[in-house]
Amino acid sequence: MNPTPPRPKLAVWKFASCDGCQLSLLDCEDELLALSEQVEIAYFLEASRAVVSGPYDLSIVEGSITTLHDRARIVEVRRASRKLLTIGACATSGGVQALRNYLDLGELTRAVYAHPEYIETLSTSTPISEHVEVDFELHGCPIDKHQLLDTIGALLADRRPNVRKESVCLECKRRGLTCVLVSRGVACLGPVTQAGCGALCPSYTRGCFGCYGPAETHNTQALQTSLKGSSELDLQRLYSTFNVAAPGFVPAHRLARKANQDDGAPSPSRKPNGV
């Protein structure tokens, strides 16, 4: 009689982040119980103090790299992992903390901390892929738990995850929603943002603000033409959220930032997302 093969080892790691994407995994509830029967959850401090040493068949990483310690630690995680999955805007693009990438770090720490000389941090917040090889990136802030479950199963089975790369606009069409950009004049990043949220914000007549990052095909320059009623400062703010440092959004953010710096304070106009 053949012995039962060992279950694949799954590890979940946290770097600079808010824990929201790890909570998406815990939110799976009944599905998580089924998952735990198929894999050995070897390291997941958000859920258990139990620690099983590697190597791991799959490591899930949340958070960006913001310190020298984390830059060294992610290398060790990669070495101990057969496959590595990054989840959420922090891990895939640097997160909202990547706003520091465009500002003076010394000025920021002096404004926040009474003793900034004790703060040891990198001047930038960067995605995991800038430091180690990543097998798959799952976008969102937070991620979608159903996409996460599918991706875990796919990577452990050596198949490609069933994650759509289309824009949020197609999700709006499937739900029969009226375009808030066209009908209400609300600034919306839906045309350039990757699907995955189910068009949550447009379903409440709010503009998409890009929490799933750039879609596979994105034309921010064309979208800026549609947003011509917005000031440069509004456009800068629109891109200055969870995926501010995402490669597909960086040119648009820099363009709006440069225009704002060149022209000075813009005149009041329509605010992003209609607020």
Coordinates of C-alpha atoms in Angstrom, one line a residue:
M1 CA 0.0 0.0 0.0
N2 CA 1.4 3.3 -1.1
P3 CA 1.9 5.9 1.7
T4 CA -0.1 9.1 1.6
P5 CA 2.0 11.8 -0.1
P6 CA 2.8 14.8 2.1
R7 CA 0.7 17.9 1.6
P8 CA 2.3 20.9 -0.1
K9 CA 3.7 23.4 2.4
L10 CA 2.1 26.9 2.3
A11 CA 3.7 30.0 3.9
V12 CA 2.3 33.5 4.3
W13 CA 4.7 36.4 4.9
K14 CA 4.2 40.0 5.9
F15 CA 6.3 43.0 4.9
A16 CA 5.3 46.7 5.0
S17 CA 1.6 46.6 4.7
C18 CA -1.7 46.9 6.6
D19 CA -2.5 43.2 6.7
G20 CA -5.7 43.6 4.7
C21 CA -4.7 41.1 2.0
Q22 CA -3.8 38.4 4.6
L23 CA -7.2 39.1 6.1
S24 CA -8.7 38.3 2.7
L25 CA -7.3 34.8 3.1
L26 CA -8.7 34.5 6.6
D27 CA -12.0 35.8 5.2
C28 CA -12.3 32.7 3.1
E29 CA -13.8 30.9 6.2
D30 CA -15.3 27.6 4.9
E31 CA -13.0 27.6 1.9
L32 CA -10.0 28.1 4.2
L33 CA -11.0 24.9 6.1
A34 CA -11.1 23.0 2.8
L35 CA -7.7 24.5 1.8
S36 CA -6.1 23.4 5.1
E37 CA -7.1 19.8 4.3
Q38 CA -5.2 20.0 1.0
V39 CA -2.1 21.9 2.1
E40 CA -0.1 22.3 5.2
I41 CA -0.2 25.9 6.4
A42 CA 3.4 25.9 7.7
Y43 CA 3.9 29.6 8.4
F44 CA 1.1 32.2 8.8
L45 CA 1.6 34.3 11.9
E46 CA -1.7 36.2 11.2
A47 CA -3.5 32.9 11.9
S48 CA -1.3 30.8 14.1
R49 CA 1.9 30.9 16.2
A50 CA 2.8 27.4 14.9
V51 CA 5.9 27.5 12.7
V52 CA 7.0 24.7 10.4
S53 CA 10.4 25.1 8.8
G54 CA 10.8 25.2 5.0
P55 CA 11.4 24.7 2.2
Y56 CA 7.9 25.7 1.2
D57 CA 6.0 24.7 -2.0
L58 CA 4.3 28.1 -2.1
S59 CA 5.0 31.4 -0.3
I60 CA 2.5 34.2 -0.3
V61 CA 4.0 37.6 0.3
E62 CA 2.1 40.7 1.4
G63 CA 3.7 44.1 1.6
S64 CA 6.5 46.2 0.1
I65 CA 10.2 46.5 0.8
T66 CA 10.9 49.6 2.9
T67 CA 13.9 48.7 5.1
L68 CA 17.3 47.1 4.7
H69 CA 16.1 44.3 7.0
D70 CA 13.2 43.4 4.8
R71 CA 15.3 43.7 1.7
A72 CA 17.5 40.9 3.1
R73 CA 14.6 38.9 4.4
I74 CA 12.8 38.6 1.1
V75 CA 15.9 37.0 -0.4
E76 CA 15.7 34.3 2.3
V77 CA 12.0 33.8 1.7
R78 CA 12.7 33.4 -2.0
R79 CA 15.4 30.8 -1.4
A80 CA 13.1 28.8 0.9
S81 CA 10.2 28.8 -1.6
R82 CA 9.6 26.7 -4.8
K83 CA 7.0 29.3 -6.0
L84 CA 6.4 32.8 -4.8
L85 CA 3.1 34.7 -5.1
T86 CA 2.8 38.4 -4.2
I87 CA -0.6 39.8 -3.2
G88 CA -2.0 43.3 -3.0
A89 CA -0.9 46.7 -4.2
C90 CA 1.9 47.0 -1.6
A91 CA 3.7 43.8 -2.8
T92 CA 3.0 44.4 -6.5
S93 CA 3.7 48.1 -6.8
G94 CA 5.0 49.5 -3.5
G95 CA 1.6 50.5 -2.2
V96 CA 0.4 53.9 -1.0
Q97 CA 3.6 54.2 1.0
A98 CA 5.4 54.6 -2.3
L99 CA 4.2 58.2 -2.2
R100 CA 7.5 58.7 -0.4
N101 CA 9.3 57.9 -3.6
Y102 CA 8.4 61.4 -4.9
L103 CA 9.1 63.3 -1.7
D104 CA 12.1 64.2 0.5
L105 CA 12.4 61.4 3.1
G106 CA 14.2 63.6 5.6
E107 CA 11.5 66.2 5.5
L108 CA 8.8 63.5 6.0
T109 CA 10.5 61.9 9.0
R110 CA 11.1 65.3 10.6
A111 CA 7.4 66.2 10.2
V112 CA 6.2 62.9 11.7
Y113 CA 8.7 61.8 14.4
A114 CA 10.0 63.7 17.4
H115 CA 13.4 62.0 17.0
P116 CA 13.8 61.2 13.3
E117 CA 17.5 60.2 13.9
Y118 CA 16.2 56.9 15.3
I119 CA 14.3 56.0 12.1
E120 CA 16.1 53.6 9.8
T121 CA 14.3 53.2 6.5
L122 CA 14.9 53.2 2.7
S123 CA 14.1 56.3 0.8
T124 CA 11.7 54.3 -1.4
S125 CA 9.0 51.7 -1.1
T126 CA 9.3 49.1 -3.8
P127 CA 7.5 45.9 -4.9
I128 CA 8.8 42.5 -4.2
S129 CA 9.6 41.9 -7.9
E130 CA 12.3 44.5 -7.8
H131 CA 14.3 42.3 -5.4
V132 CA 13.5 38.7 -6.2
E133 CA 11.9 36.6 -8.9
V134 CA 8.1 36.4 -8.5
D135 CA 6.0 33.6 -10.1
F136 CA 2.7 35.5 -10.1
E137 CA 1.3 38.9 -8.9
L138 CA -2.2 39.2 -7.6
H139 CA -3.4 42.8 -7.6
G140 CA -5.9 44.7 -5.5
C141 CA -6.2 46.7 -2.3
P142 CA -7.3 44.4 -0.9
I143 CA -7.2 41.4 -3.2
D144 CA -10.3 39.4 -4.0
K145 CA -10.4 36.2 -2.0
H146 CA -11.9 34.1 -4.8
Q147 CA -9.0 35.1 -7.1
L148 CA -6.6 34.2 -4.3
L149 CA -8.0 30.7 -3.8
D150 CA -7.9 30.1 -7.6
T151 CA -4.3 31.3 -7.8
I152 CA -3.2 29.2 -4.9
G153 CA -4.7 26.1 -6.5
A154 CA -3.3 27.0 -9.9
L155 CA 0.3 27.5 -8.7
L156 CA 0.3 24.3 -6.7
A157 CA -1.0 22.5 -9.7
D158 CA 1.5 24.1 -12.1
R159 CA -1.2 25.8 -14.2
R160 CA -1.8 29.5 -15.0
P161 CA -4.2 31.3 -12.6
N162 CA -7.6 32.3 -14.1
V163 CA -7.2 36.0 -13.4
R164 CA -8.7 38.5 -15.8
K165 CA -6.4 41.2 -17.2
E166 CA -9.1 43.3 -18.8
S167 CA -10.3 46.7 -17.6
V168 CA -13.0 47.5 -15.0
C169 CA -15.1 48.9 -17.8
L170 CA -15.9 45.4 -19.0
E171 CA -17.1 44.5 -15.5
C172 CA -19.4 47.6 -15.6
K173 CA -20.8 46.3 -18.9
R174 CA -21.4 42.9 -17.5
R175 CA -23.3 44.3 -14.6
G176 CA -25.3 46.7 -16.7
L177 CA -24.0 49.8 -15.0
T178 CA -24.2 53.2 -16.5
C179 CA -20.8 54.8 -17.1
V180 CA -20.2 57.4 -14.4
L181 CA -17.5 59.1 -16.5
V182 CA -19.9 59.6 -19.5
S183 CA -23.2 60.2 -17.7
R184 CA -22.1 62.0 -14.6
G185 CA -18.7 63.5 -15.5
V186 CA -17.1 61.8 -12.5
A187 CA -13.4 61.2 -12.9
C188 CA -12.9 57.4 -13.2
L189 CA -9.8 55.2 -13.7
G190 CA -12.0 52.3 -14.8
P191 CA -10.8 52.3 -18.5
V192 CA -7.1 51.8 -17.4
T193 CA -7.6 49.7 -14.2
Q194 CA -7.4 45.9 -14.1
A195 CA -10.7 44.1 -13.3
G196 CA -11.2 42.0 -10.2
C197 CA -13.4 44.1 -7.9
G198 CA -16.6 43.5 -9.7
A199 CA -16.9 47.3 -10.5
L200 CA -17.6 48.0 -6.9
C201 CA -17.2 51.7 -6.9
P202 CA -19.1 52.4 -10.1
S203 CA -22.0 50.3 -8.8
Y204 CA -22.4 53.1 -6.2
T205 CA -22.0 55.8 -8.8
R206 CA -18.4 56.5 -7.7
G207 CA -15.4 56.6 -10.0
C208 CA -12.9 53.8 -9.9
F209 CA -9.6 54.9 -8.3
G210 CA -7.4 52.2 -9.5
C211 CA -7.0 49.9 -6.5
Y212 CA -6.3 46.9 -8.8
G213 CA -3.5 48.6 -10.7
P214 CA -3.1 49.1 -14.5
A215 CA -5.0 46.8 -16.8
E216 CA -3.0 44.7 -19.3
T217 CA -3.9 47.3 -22.0
H218 CA -4.0 50.8 -20.6
N219 CA -3.9 54.2 -22.3
T220 CA -3.6 56.8 -19.6
Q221 CA -2.9 59.5 -22.1
A222 CA -6.2 58.9 -23.9
L223 CA -8.0 58.8 -20.5
Q224 CA -6.5 62.2 -19.6
T225 CA -8.3 63.6 -22.7
S226 CA -11.6 62.3 -21.3
L227 CA -10.7 63.9 -17.9
K228 CA -10.0 67.3 -19.4
G229 CA -12.4 69.0 -17.0
S230 CA -10.1 68.0 -14.1
S231 CA -7.2 70.1 -13.0
E232 CA -3.6 68.9 -13.0
L233 CA -3.8 68.6 -9.2
D234 CA -6.9 66.5 -9.4
L235 CA -5.3 64.2 -11.9
Q236 CA -2.2 63.9 -9.7
R237 CA -4.4 63.0 -6.7
L238 CA -6.4 60.5 -8.8
Y239 CA -3.2 58.5 -9.5
S240 CA -1.7 59.1 -6.1
T241 CA -3.3 56.2 -4.2
F242 CA -2.6 52.5 -3.7
N243 CA -0.8 52.0 -7.1
V244 CA 1.0 55.3 -7.3
A245 CA 4.3 53.6 -8.3
A246 CA 2.8 51.0 -10.6
P247 CA 4.7 51.2 -13.9
G248 CA 1.5 51.8 -15.9
F249 CA 0.4 54.7 -13.7
V250 CA 3.7 56.4 -13.1
P251 CA 3.9 58.3 -16.4
A252 CA 0.4 59.8 -15.9
H253 CA 1.2 60.6 -12.2
R254 CA 4.5 62.3 -13.3
L255 CA 2.8 64.2 -16.1
A256 CA 0.2 65.6 -13.8
R257 CA 2.7 66.3 -11.1
K258 CA 5.0 68.2 -13.5
A259 CA 2.1 70.2 -14.9
N260 CA 1.0 71.1 -11.3
Q261 CA 4.6 72.2 -10.4
D262 CA 5.0 74.2 -13.6
D263 CA 1.7 76.0 -13.4
G264 CA 1.5 76.6 -9.7
A265 CA -1.8 76.2 -7.8
P266 CA -4.6 75.1 -10.2
S267 CA -8.0 76.7 -10.1
P268 CA -10.7 74.8 -8.3
S269 CA -12.5 72.2 -10.5
R270 CA -14.2 68.8 -10.4
K271 CA -12.7 66.6 -7.7
P272 CA -11.7 62.9 -8.3
N273 CA -14.5 60.4 -7.8
G274 CA -17.0 63.2 -7.5
V275 CA -16.1 64.0 -3.8

